[in-house]
Structures are given as C-alpha cells and as structure tokens.
mmCIF file of C-alpha atoms in Angstrom:
data_model
loop_
_atom_site.group_PDB
_atom_site.id
_atom_site.type_symbol
_atom_site.label_atom_id
_atom_site.label_comp_id
_atom_site.label_asym_id
_atom_site.label_seq_id
_atom_site.Cartn_x
_atom_site.Cartn_y
_atom_site.Cartn_z
ATOM 1 C CA MET A 211 51.131 28.530 72.556
ATOM 2 C CA LEU A 212 50.010 24.974 73.266
ATOM 3 C CA GLY A 213 47.431 25.249 70.496
ATOM 4 C CA VAL A 214 50.167 26.220 68.027
ATOM 5 C CA ALA A 215 52.353 23.352 69.185
ATOM 6 C CA ARG A 216 49.491 20.863 68.844
ATOM 7 C CA ARG A 217 48.713 21.997 65.330
ATOM 8 C CA ARG A 218 52.370 21.562 64.385
ATOM 9 C CA LEU A 219 53.173 18.427 66.359
ATOM 10 C CA GLY A 220 49.931 16.626 67.138
ATOM 11 C CA SER A 221 48.025 16.738 70.417
ATOM 12 C CA GLY A 222 49.501 13.519 71.725
ATOM 13 C CA CYS A 223 53.157 14.540 71.462
ATOM 14 C CA VAL A 224 55.493 14.594 74.436
ATOM 15 C CA LEU A 225 56.249 18.299 73.929
ATOM 16 C CA GLY A 226 52.565 19.168 74.029
ATOM 17 C CA GLN A 227 52.041 17.125 77.184
ATOM 18 C CA LEU A 228 55.049 18.690 78.890
ATOM 19 C CA MET A 229 53.987 22.206 77.941
ATOM 20 C CA GLN A 230 50.493 21.473 79.271
ATOM 21 C CA ALA A 231 51.998 20.268 82.551
ATOM 22 C CA LEU A 232 54.041 23.441 82.914
ATOM 23 C CA ARG A 233 51.051 25.840 82.727
ATOM 24 C CA PRO A 234 51.063 28.357 85.557
ATOM 25 C CA ALA A 235 47.917 28.756 87.626
ATOM 26 C CA ALA A 236 47.241 32.485 87.754
ATOM 27 C CA ALA A 237 47.658 35.772 85.883
ATOM 28 C CA ALA A 238 50.198 38.474 86.717
ATOM 29 C CA ALA A 239 49.716 42.192 87.334
ATOM 30 C CA ALA A 240 49.247 44.534 84.365
ATOM 31 C CA ARG A 241 52.282 45.766 82.484
ATOM 32 C CA THR A 242 53.229 49.339 83.302
ATOM 33 C CA TYR A 243 55.783 50.244 80.630
ATOM 34 C CA SER A 244 54.792 53.209 78.455
ATOM 35 C CA ALA A 245 56.211 53.485 74.933
ATOM 36 C CA ALA A 246 55.873 57.266 75.102
ATOM 37 C CA ALA A 247 58.807 57.697 77.499
ATOM 38 C CA LYS A 248 61.846 59.646 76.264
ATOM 39 C CA GLU A 249 64.055 57.682 78.661
ATOM 40 C CA MET A 250 63.861 53.939 79.126
ATOM 41 C CA THR A 251 65.465 51.484 81.509
ATOM 42 C CA VAL A 252 67.109 48.356 80.186
ATOM 43 C CA ARG A 253 64.405 46.365 81.983
ATOM 44 C CA GLU A 254 61.663 48.256 80.130
ATOM 45 C CA ALA A 255 63.505 47.872 76.838
ATOM 46 C CA LEU A 256 63.716 44.096 77.192
ATOM 47 C CA ASN A 257 60.096 43.872 78.315
ATOM 48 C CA SER A 258 58.816 45.945 75.401
ATOM 49 C CA ALA A 259 60.876 43.972 72.874
ATOM 50 C CA LEU A 260 59.462 40.687 74.162
ATOM 51 C CA ASP A 261 55.936 42.097 74.159
ATOM 52 C CA GLU A 262 56.116 43.418 70.605
ATOM 53 C CA GLU A 263 57.688 40.293 69.162
ATOM 54 C CA MET A 264 55.136 38.043 70.899
ATOM 55 C CA SER A 265 52.361 40.259 69.562
ATOM 56 C CA ALA A 266 53.747 40.184 66.022
ATOM 57 C CA ASP A 267 54.500 36.451 65.838
ATOM 58 C CA PRO A 268 52.301 33.810 67.526
ATOM 59 C CA SER A 269 55.136 31.266 67.318
ATOM 60 C CA VAL A 270 57.189 33.259 69.875
ATOM 61 C CA PHE A 271 56.825 32.098 73.466
ATOM 62 C CA LEU A 272 58.693 32.587 76.745
ATOM 63 C CA MET A 273 59.658 29.894 79.212
ATOM 64 C CA GLY A 274 61.753 29.715 82.350
ATOM 65 C CA GLU A 275 61.707 29.777 86.125
ATOM 66 C CA GLU A 276 59.315 32.385 87.596
ATOM 67 C CA VAL A 277 58.716 34.135 84.253
ATOM 68 C CA GLY A 278 54.924 33.965 84.653
ATOM 69 C CA GLU A 279 53.210 34.345 88.011
ATOM 70 C CA TYR A 280 56.193 36.078 89.607
ATOM 71 C CA GLN A 281 56.676 38.162 86.416
ATOM 72 C CA GLY A 282 60.336 37.258 86.154
ATOM 73 C CA ALA A 283 63.062 37.147 88.772
ATOM 74 C CA TYR A 284 64.090 40.625 87.565
ATOM 75 C CA LYS A 285 60.605 41.628 86.289
ATOM 76 C CA ILE A 286 61.656 41.435 82.643
ATOM 77 C CA SER A 287 58.455 39.541 81.803
ATOM 78 C CA LYS A 288 56.171 41.822 83.811
ATOM 79 C CA GLY A 289 52.609 41.720 82.463
ATOM 80 C CA LEU A 290 53.261 39.168 79.734
ATOM 81 C CA LEU A 291 51.390 36.301 81.408
ATOM 82 C CA ASP A 292 48.348 38.521 81.841
ATOM 83 C CA LYS A 293 48.475 39.575 78.179
ATOM 84 C CA TYR A 294 49.395 36.313 76.433
ATOM 85 C CA GLY A 295 48.276 33.646 78.872
ATOM 86 C CA PRO A 296 49.884 30.467 80.194
ATOM 87 C CA ASP A 297 50.136 28.856 76.748
ATOM 88 C CA ARG A 298 52.834 31.376 75.761
ATOM 89 C CA VAL A 299 54.393 32.365 79.104
ATOM 90 C CA LEU A 300 55.387 29.121 80.779
ATOM 91 C CA ASP A 301 56.597 28.800 84.351
ATOM 92 C CA THR A 302 58.937 25.814 84.534
ATOM 93 C CA PRO A 303 60.309 23.671 87.331
ATOM 94 C CA ILE A 304 63.855 24.326 88.516
ATOM 95 C CA THR A 305 65.354 22.089 85.855
ATOM 96 C CA GLU A 306 67.419 23.964 83.276
ATOM 97 C CA ALA A 307 68.355 20.798 81.416
ATOM 98 C CA GLY A 308 64.688 19.863 81.123
ATOM 99 C CA PHE A 309 63.126 23.098 79.929
ATOM 100 C CA THR A 310 66.062 23.994 77.684
ATOM 101 C CA GLY A 311 65.681 20.650 75.935
ATOM 102 C CA ILE A 312 61.952 21.311 75.506
ATOM 103 C CA GLY A 313 62.761 24.707 74.034
ATOM 104 C CA VAL A 314 65.250 23.295 71.532
ATOM 105 C CA GLY A 315 62.742 20.641 70.491
ATOM 106 C CA ALA A 316 60.085 23.307 69.963
ATOM 107 C CA ALA A 317 62.520 25.310 67.809
ATOM 108 C CA TYR A 318 63.155 22.193 65.689
ATOM 109 C CA GLN A 319 59.441 22.250 64.862
ATOM 110 C CA GLY A 320 59.365 25.901 63.813
ATOM 111 C CA LEU A 321 58.368 27.638 67.028
ATOM 112 C CA ARG A 322 60.487 30.511 68.406
ATOM 113 C CA PRO A 323 61.191 29.900 72.096
ATOM 114 C CA VAL A 324 62.787 32.490 74.354
ATOM 115 C CA VAL A 325 64.382 30.546 77.204
ATOM 116 C CA GLU A 326 65.197 32.591 80.296
ATOM 117 C CA PHE A 327 67.901 31.530 82.720
ATOM 118 C CA MET A 328 67.613 33.164 86.123
ATOM 119 C CA THR A 329 71.373 33.600 85.759
ATOM 120 C CA PHE A 330 73.636 32.314 83.012
ATOM 121 C CA ASN A 331 75.589 30.432 85.646
ATOM 122 C CA PHE A 332 72.636 28.021 85.660
ATOM 123 C CA SER A 333 72.962 27.532 81.892
ATOM 124 C CA MET A 334 75.785 25.135 82.684
ATOM 125 C CA GLN A 335 73.068 22.645 83.635
ATOM 126 C CA ALA A 336 71.773 22.922 80.061
ATOM 127 C CA ILE A 337 74.990 23.437 78.126
ATOM 128 C CA ASP A 338 74.690 20.131 76.237
ATOM 129 C CA HIS A 339 71.362 21.245 74.734
ATOM 130 C CA ILE A 340 72.748 24.679 73.875
ATOM 131 C CA ILE A 341 75.936 23.463 72.191
ATOM 132 C CA ASN A 342 75.350 19.913 70.971
ATOM 133 C CA SER A 343 71.693 20.322 70.008
ATOM 134 C CA ALA A 344 70.953 23.978 69.244
ATOM 135 C CA ALA A 345 74.310 25.142 67.855
ATOM 136 C CA LYS A 346 75.187 22.123 65.724
ATOM 137 C CA SER A 347 71.889 20.936 64.259
ATOM 138 C CA ASN A 348 71.820 23.250 61.244
ATOM 139 C CA TYR A 349 75.264 22.106 60.127
ATOM 140 C CA MET A 350 74.698 18.433 60.923
ATOM 141 C CA SER A 351 71.409 18.442 58.985
ATOM 142 C CA ALA A 352 73.016 20.102 55.927
ATOM 143 C CA GLY A 353 70.842 23.161 56.490
ATOM 144 C CA GLN A 354 67.563 21.265 56.759
ATOM 145 C CA ILE A 355 66.982 22.125 60.426
ATOM 146 C CA ASN A 356 66.889 25.695 61.693
ATOM 147 C CA VAL A 357 66.909 26.321 65.431
ATOM 148 C CA PRO A 358 65.377 29.788 66.022
ATOM 149 C CA ILE A 359 65.787 29.978 69.788
ATOM 150 C CA VAL A 360 67.014 32.667 72.199
ATOM 151 C CA PHE A 361 68.747 31.862 75.475
ATOM 152 C CA ARG A 362 68.666 34.994 77.628
ATOM 153 C CA GLY A 363 69.310 36.124 81.203
ATOM 154 C CA PRO A 364 71.788 38.008 83.409
ATOM 155 C CA ASN A 365 75.477 37.304 82.866
ATOM 156 C CA GLY A 366 78.682 38.265 84.656
ATOM 157 C CA ALA A 367 79.380 39.571 88.119
ATOM 158 C CA ALA A 368 76.622 41.141 90.198
ATOM 159 C CA ALA A 369 77.559 41.884 93.804
ATOM 160 C CA GLY A 370 78.196 39.611 96.759
ATOM 161 C CA VAL A 371 77.033 36.371 95.152
ATOM 162 C CA GLY A 372 80.314 34.468 95.223
ATOM 163 C CA ALA A 373 82.300 32.453 92.709
ATOM 164 C CA GLN A 374 79.525 30.203 91.413
ATOM 165 C CA HIS A 375 77.152 33.037 90.453
ATOM 166 C CA SER A 376 79.589 35.624 89.088
ATOM 167 C CA GLN A 377 80.980 34.259 85.830
ATOM 168 C CA CYS A 378 80.967 35.912 82.417
ATOM 169 C CA TYR A 379 80.008 33.474 79.668
ATOM 170 C CA ALA A 380 80.753 35.682 76.646
ATOM 171 C CA ALA A 381 83.969 33.871 75.724
ATOM 172 C CA TRP A 382 82.505 30.458 76.644
ATOM 173 C CA TYR A 383 79.659 30.624 74.148
ATOM 174 C CA ALA A 384 81.466 32.761 71.565
ATOM 175 C CA HIS A 385 83.867 29.841 71.141
ATOM 176 C CA VAL A 386 81.112 27.707 69.574
ATOM 177 C CA PRO A 387 80.349 27.709 65.816
ATOM 178 C CA GLY A 388 76.599 27.854 65.210
ATOM 179 C CA LEU A 389 75.829 30.234 68.071
ATOM 180 C CA LYS A 390 75.424 34.002 67.928
ATOM 181 C CA VAL A 391 76.337 35.850 71.127
ATOM 182 C CA LEU A 392 74.942 39.316 71.884
ATOM 183 C CA THR A 393 75.815 41.602 74.797
ATOM 184 C CA PRO A 394 73.601 44.704 75.174
ATOM 185 C CA TYR A 395 74.673 47.753 77.144
ATOM 186 C CA SER A 396 71.997 50.444 76.755
ATOM 187 C CA ALA A 397 68.219 50.431 76.406
ATOM 188 C CA GLU A 398 68.685 50.886 72.664
ATOM 189 C CA ASP A 399 70.954 47.845 72.556
ATOM 190 C CA ALA A 400 68.603 45.747 74.665
ATOM 191 C CA ARG A 401 65.528 46.569 72.623
ATOM 192 C CA GLY A 402 67.071 46.376 69.161
ATOM 193 C CA LEU A 403 69.261 43.338 69.746
ATOM 194 C CA LEU A 404 66.585 41.256 71.488
ATOM 195 C CA LYS A 405 64.216 41.858 68.580
ATOM 196 C CA ALA A 406 66.971 40.802 66.184
ATOM 197 C CA ALA A 407 67.715 37.707 68.259
ATOM 198 C CA ILE A 408 64.076 36.571 68.316
ATOM 199 C CA ARG A 409 63.724 37.051 64.554
ATOM 200 C CA ASP A 410 66.994 35.284 63.729
ATOM 201 C CA PRO A 411 66.798 31.744 62.300
ATOM 202 C CA ASP A 412 69.746 30.557 64.380
ATOM 203 C CA PRO A 413 70.287 30.056 68.135
ATOM 204 C CA VAL A 414 71.279 33.248 69.953
ATOM 205 C CA VAL A 415 72.852 33.553 73.404
ATOM 206 C CA PHE A 416 71.694 36.904 74.791
ATOM 207 C CA LEU A 417 73.852 38.014 77.721
ATOM 208 C CA GLU A 418 72.290 40.741 79.857
ATOM 209 C CA ASN A 419 73.672 42.282 83.054
ATOM 210 C CA GLU A 420 71.749 42.376 86.313
ATOM 211 C CA LEU A 421 73.275 45.681 87.393
ATOM 212 C CA LEU A 422 72.128 47.385 84.190
ATOM 213 C CA TYR A 423 68.429 46.440 84.403
ATOM 214 C CA GLY A 424 67.510 49.571 86.363
ATOM 215 C CA GLU A 425 69.751 51.957 84.407
ATOM 216 C CA SER A 426 67.939 54.570 82.294
ATOM 217 C CA PHE A 427 69.087 55.666 78.845
ATOM 218 C CA PRO A 428 67.719 58.253 76.415
ATOM 219 C CA VAL A 429 65.934 56.686 73.451
ATOM 220 C CA SER A 430 64.830 58.209 70.158
ATOM 221 C CA ALA A 431 61.495 57.874 68.423
ATOM 222 C CA GLU A 432 63.178 55.456 66.017
ATOM 223 C CA VAL A 433 64.142 53.149 68.887
ATOM 224 C CA LEU A 434 60.592 53.219 70.239
ATOM 225 C CA ASP A 435 59.089 52.228 66.893
ATOM 226 C CA SER A 436 57.874 48.624 66.833
ATOM 227 C CA SER A 437 59.839 47.965 63.634
ATOM 228 C CA PHE A 438 63.151 48.977 65.244
ATOM 229 C CA CYS A 439 65.820 46.284 65.052
ATOM 230 C CA LEU A 440 69.621 46.354 65.269
ATOM 231 C CA PRO A 441 71.871 44.312 62.970
ATOM 232 C CA ILE A 442 73.636 41.358 64.542
ATOM 233 C CA GLY A 443 77.415 41.567 64.171
ATOM 234 C CA LYS A 444 77.697 45.351 64.078
ATOM 235 C CA ALA A 445 79.464 47.348 66.811
ATOM 236 C CA LYS A 446 78.614 50.938 67.775
ATOM 237 C CA ILE A 447 81.094 53.751 68.295
ATOM 238 C CA GLU A 448 79.765 55.298 71.504
ATOM 239 C CA ARG A 449 82.377 58.057 71.603
ATOM 240 C CA GLU A 450 84.756 59.135 68.878
ATOM 241 C CA GLY A 451 88.428 59.755 69.610
ATOM 242 C CA LYS A 452 91.829 59.904 67.965
ATOM 243 C CA ASP A 453 94.457 58.791 70.505
ATOM 244 C CA VAL A 454 93.430 55.342 71.773
ATOM 245 C CA THR A 455 90.677 52.773 71.088
ATOM 246 C CA LEU A 456 88.767 51.222 73.990
ATOM 247 C CA THR A 457 86.671 48.121 73.197
ATOM 248 C CA ALA A 458 84.072 46.950 75.696
ATOM 249 C CA PHE A 459 80.727 45.180 76.000
ATOM 250 C CA SER A 460 77.816 45.087 78.422
ATOM 251 C CA LYS A 461 78.418 46.905 81.727
ATOM 252 C CA MET A 462 82.039 47.616 80.848
ATOM 253 C CA VAL A 463 80.925 50.049 78.115
ATOM 254 C CA GLY A 464 79.794 52.425 80.856
ATOM 255 C CA TYR A 465 83.149 52.077 82.582
ATOM 256 C CA ALA A 466 84.949 52.792 79.311
ATOM 257 C CA LEU A 467 82.878 55.938 78.778
ATOM 258 C CA GLN A 468 83.702 57.129 82.301
ATOM 259 C CA ALA A 469 87.389 56.476 81.680
ATOM 260 C CA ALA A 470 87.231 58.336 78.367
ATOM 261 C CA GLU A 471 85.791 61.376 80.124
ATOM 262 C CA ILE A 472 88.610 61.338 82.698
ATOM 263 C CA LEU A 473 91.208 60.901 79.965
ATOM 264 C CA SER A 474 89.793 63.832 77.990
ATOM 265 C CA LYS A 475 90.591 66.136 80.898
ATOM 266 C CA GLU A 476 94.213 65.044 80.606
ATOM 267 C CA GLY A 477 94.426 65.624 76.871
ATOM 268 C CA ILE A 478 93.860 62.030 75.724
ATOM 269 C CA SER A 479 91.059 61.489 73.198
ATOM 270 C CA ALA A 480 89.681 57.957 73.600
ATOM 271 C CA GLU A 481 87.380 56.234 71.114
ATOM 272 C CA VAL A 482 84.918 53.880 72.816
ATOM 273 C CA ILE A 483 83.528 50.922 70.862
ATOM 274 C CA ASN A 484 80.466 49.112 72.202
ATOM 275 C CA LEU A 485 80.912 45.657 70.685
ATOM 276 C CA ARG A 486 77.226 44.675 71.035
ATOM 277 C CA SER A 487 77.951 41.371 69.288
ATOM 278 C CA ILE A 488 80.698 38.986 70.420
ATOM 279 C CA ARG A 489 79.958 36.361 67.783
ATOM 280 C CA PRO A 490 79.964 37.467 65.035
ATOM 281 C CA LEU A 491 82.570 40.062 66.010
ATOM 282 C CA ASP A 492 82.704 43.356 64.108
ATOM 283 C CA ARG A 493 86.377 43.128 63.212
ATOM 284 C CA ALA A 494 86.063 45.810 60.539
ATOM 285 C CA THR A 495 84.964 48.519 62.983
ATOM 286 C CA ILE A 496 87.638 47.553 65.526
ATOM 287 C CA ASN A 497 90.432 47.554 62.969
ATOM 288 C CA ALA A 498 89.285 50.811 61.372
ATOM 289 C CA SER A 499 89.413 52.478 64.781
ATOM 290 C CA VAL A 500 92.874 51.099 65.588
ATOM 291 C CA ARG A 501 94.165 52.276 62.227
ATOM 292 C CA LYS A 502 93.021 55.756 63.240
ATOM 293 C CA THR A 503 94.164 55.832 66.891
ATOM 294 C CA ASN A 504 97.161 53.441 66.595
ATOM 295 C CA ARG A 505 96.514 52.133 70.116
ATOM 296 C CA LEU A 506 94.154 49.580 71.646
ATOM 297 C CA VAL A 507 92.852 48.747 75.128
ATOM 298 C CA THR A 508 90.419 45.819 75.403
ATOM 299 C CA LEU A 509 88.052 45.572 78.339
ATOM 300 C CA GLU A 510 85.982 42.683 79.697
ATOM 301 C CA GLU A 511 84.759 41.298 83.029
ATOM 302 C CA GLY A 512 85.615 37.689 82.259
ATOM 303 C CA PHE A 513 88.774 35.724 82.894
ATOM 304 C CA PRO A 514 91.743 36.881 80.787
ATOM 305 C CA GLN A 515 92.927 33.553 79.382
ATOM 306 C CA HIS A 516 91.295 32.726 76.014
ATOM 307 C CA GLY A 517 88.995 35.714 76.489
ATOM 308 C CA VAL A 518 87.238 38.166 74.187
ATOM 309 C CA GLY A 519 90.135 40.609 74.523
ATOM 310 C CA ALA A 520 92.580 37.953 73.357
ATOM 311 C CA GLU A 521 90.507 37.390 70.209
ATOM 312 C CA ILE A 522 90.303 41.131 69.497
ATOM 313 C CA CYS A 523 94.066 41.471 69.991
ATOM 314 C CA MET A 524 94.733 38.660 67.512
ATOM 315 C CA SER A 525 92.367 40.224 64.984
ATOM 316 C CA VAL A 526 94.290 43.501 65.177
ATOM 317 C CA VAL A 527 97.657 41.731 64.973
ATOM 318 C CA GLU A 528 96.472 39.903 61.852
ATOM 319 C CA ASP A 529 94.916 42.890 60.092
ATOM 320 C CA SER A 530 96.440 46.084 61.503
ATOM 321 C CA PHE A 531 99.727 45.218 63.191
ATOM 322 C CA GLU A 532 101.714 47.805 61.252
ATOM 323 C CA TYR A 533 99.406 50.563 62.519
ATOM 324 C CA LEU A 534 100.091 49.914 66.217
ATOM 325 C CA ASP A 535 102.304 52.468 67.971
ATOM 326 C CA ALA A 536 102.188 50.701 71.352
ATOM 327 C CA PRO A 537 101.552 47.211 72.745
ATOM 328 C CA VAL A 538 97.895 46.240 73.102
ATOM 329 C CA GLU A 539 96.624 46.571 76.677
ATOM 330 C CA ARG A 540 94.139 44.018 78.013
ATOM 331 C CA ILE A 541 91.919 44.719 81.034
ATOM 332 C CA ALA A 542 89.998 41.712 82.352
ATOM 333 C CA GLY A 543 88.776 40.104 85.534
ATOM 334 C CA ALA A 544 91.330 38.520 87.852
ATOM 335 C CA ASP A 545 92.305 34.964 86.966
ATOM 336 C CA VAL A 546 90.734 33.571 90.146
ATOM 337 C CA PRO A 547 87.258 32.412 91.200
ATOM 338 C CA MET A 548 85.265 35.441 92.319
ATOM 339 C CA PRO A 549 85.921 36.200 96.027
ATOM 340 C CA TYR A 550 82.944 36.717 98.319
ATOM 341 C CA ALA A 551 84.522 39.429 100.494
ATOM 342 C CA ALA A 552 83.505 42.847 99.155
ATOM 343 C CA ASN A 553 87.008 44.325 99.216
ATOM 344 C CA LEU A 554 88.465 41.370 97.331
ATOM 345 C CA GLU A 555 85.540 41.284 94.915
ATOM 346 C CA ARG A 556 86.263 44.857 93.870
ATOM 347 C CA MET A 557 89.886 43.931 93.206
ATOM 348 C CA ALA A 558 88.803 40.972 91.058
ATOM 349 C CA VAL A 559 86.775 42.965 88.506
ATOM 350 C CA PRO A 560 87.965 45.842 86.292
ATOM 351 C CA GLN A 561 87.516 49.370 87.623
ATOM 352 C CA VAL A 562 87.495 52.730 85.838
ATOM 353 C CA GLU A 563 90.932 53.595 87.205
ATOM 354 C CA ASP A 564 92.353 50.409 85.656
ATOM 355 C CA ILE A 565 91.186 51.557 82.230
ATOM 356 C CA VAL A 566 92.607 55.028 82.714
ATOM 357 C CA ARG A 567 96.008 53.626 83.688
ATOM 358 C CA ALA A 568 96.055 51.233 80.730
ATOM 359 C CA ALA A 569 95.129 53.983 78.267
ATOM 360 C CA LYS A 570 97.883 56.187 79.657
ATOM 361 C CA ARG A 571 100.411 53.381 79.291
ATOM 362 C CA ALA A 572 99.342 52.895 75.684
ATOM 363 C CA CYS A 573 99.796 56.626 75.083
ATOM 364 C CA TYR A 574 103.142 56.653 76.934
ATOM 365 C CA ARG A 575 101.663 59.008 79.491
ATOM 366 C CA ALA A 576 102.064 56.800 82.536
ATOM 367 C CA VAL A 577 104.536 57.807 85.271
ATOM 368 C CA PRO A 578 107.557 55.442 85.079
ATOM 369 C CA MET A 579 107.875 53.241 88.150
ATOM 370 C CA ALA A 580 111.445 54.473 88.691
ATOM 371 C CA ALA A 581 110.180 58.040 89.049
ATOM 372 C CA THR A 582 107.932 57.052 91.941
ATOM 373 C CA ALA A 583 110.676 55.271 93.914
#
C-alpha cells in the first residue's frame, strides 16, 4: 500500500510518512472463512468482500483502530493483515479525525481507502472530514476530484452501552448531498453492497449492525461468486404481500419479517421492503408497493424527528397520496437519549409487537381503546 502511495505521491509526502508510521508490527492469524459454505454470517460476508476487492484492486486498503494485529474489534478483518501485509492493513492510533483525514487525502490521489470506525458513534470525531471534505469535493471541484472512499463500522443500538454508543446515523448522513448511505441486513446485502461501495467513485457511508455480525443467512452460488455486486439505490422486497407495506433497514428488517409472519396468522398479508440504500432511496419500489397495498408502516431504530421514516412518508404523500387507505404509521426509537437500564432500553427501541400493532391500526384491525375500558 505504501509503495502504491509513494508511486502516486512521492516518497517524501506527508501521507507516505504517516502511513509508514502507522505500520503494525506483527501478522494476524490465518483467515478461516470458506467460500464453499451454503450459509454465511454477516461477519464472513463482510470479510470475504474486503478480501476479494483487495485482491482485485491494489489501490484498495483498510485502515482503522485494531483492524490489523487484533484482526478487527469484531473480527471483520480477520486474516487480512497476514494476507496483504501492513502496507494495506493499517492499525491506527485512537484518533478518528486523524486517520479519516489521511483516508480522504489518499482518496483524492486515486487510492480506495476503507476506513473502519469501531462504532459510528466515534465518526462524530471525524464528521468534518466526512462531510466537508469527502462529500463536497466532487461538486466544489466541478467534477475534477473523485473521492472513492468507504466509511464503515457498526451503527445503531447494541445492548447496554448507554446513550453515547447507541445512536443510528442513517438519517444524519443521508441528509448530506455527495454521500451514499448503505444499510445491509443479510449476508447477501453485506457482501454485495460492500463490494459496490468499494468500487464506487464517490464516498459511501456503510452502516453495519453489531448484533447482526454473527447471524447466518443462506446464500446462493451467485452471491458467492467473486463478481457478485448489488446495485446502489435499489431496495429488495424480502416478502411479498397485499394488505400493508412495511419498510425497514438493517436489523429492523428481521423484526419486520417476524411481524409479517405473526400478521399472516391473523389474515393480514404484509409486504416487507429491505431498503438496503438510504441515500439514494429507492422511491420507485416503495411507491409501487404502497400503490398495491394502500397502507404503509415505516420502521427504523433512530430518533423519529427528521428521520428516514419521515422522508419515506413524504415521498409517498408526494407520489402516491391518492392510493392511501389509512394514515401512514411510523415506528422509530424513542425521542430520548438511550437509557442504560435494560428495561428502559427495551422500551426505547422498536419491538416486533410495536410493528404488529401499527400494521393492525393501518388495516383497521386494532381493538378500539373504548372497547378495552
């Protein structure tokens, strides 16, 4: 990696010196993921996507805290230091502003950095580089500067980590022109979207979920092929239905699928849309579904005000208002900092039963409050 940077930038450049200083000292254990598996965890999917893209393109490199010797805080980069060496898998100091700035500068020069945040809550230390440098440079240079960089790491609530480590940044970064924001749910999503993000000429914010890393999903031979890549900006219909549309992303897709199964036993056919991409947002798929089901429930972990659900609701009001047979229902996290107490934490994030109740209200199947008095 350093050799590539020197050839592009000159051996005496600041970037080259900083990258040299950040070299880790030892190799990691061998990678254990097997591409022959018929099921794959999200962790394995991310690892294999990184591996294949680094193998295919020598300008791709990974940097972040503990990505090398420790093999990643969540073992996403397991085996990559051993395979590609310290020039392309760089352990950094605990300074998000510093290494994110280095990454953006490398992208200016044609390299393809993948910057890992141990949690996206720490990206706030680097948000100036992400928004004012990475997102705006292409526009401000009249298209002369591309910034092919990926910012990735776990996003949203985990468990028992308090208010400062539990935020969802989907709406934060989706607000910014110049950024693309991706939110994988399954192993297929993780593998195909990360490959697309690394190959994209623009900066991509790639929001993973810590609680999904160990989840296994069935994958096809097509997904396992090294050429597999998913289009950015295209949602996936995870389950077809005719009575109500449920939109979700990341971990909440699983909750929506559970709710849809419960609803099916009560005669309600729910269509579940896995958004995959928050910016650009697949408005066409959302509106086509609403025009079929005539009802909409949006689901997200983040705060409700100015959230992803609010944007989806406005899109439907603008394009499909006359098709709605009921008010749009929005399920989101509570409008409070995340509590630390486990019982309060559960109340602050959406649960499957919340989705079921909202879908029933949209279908006019909820028990009126007066009837329960």
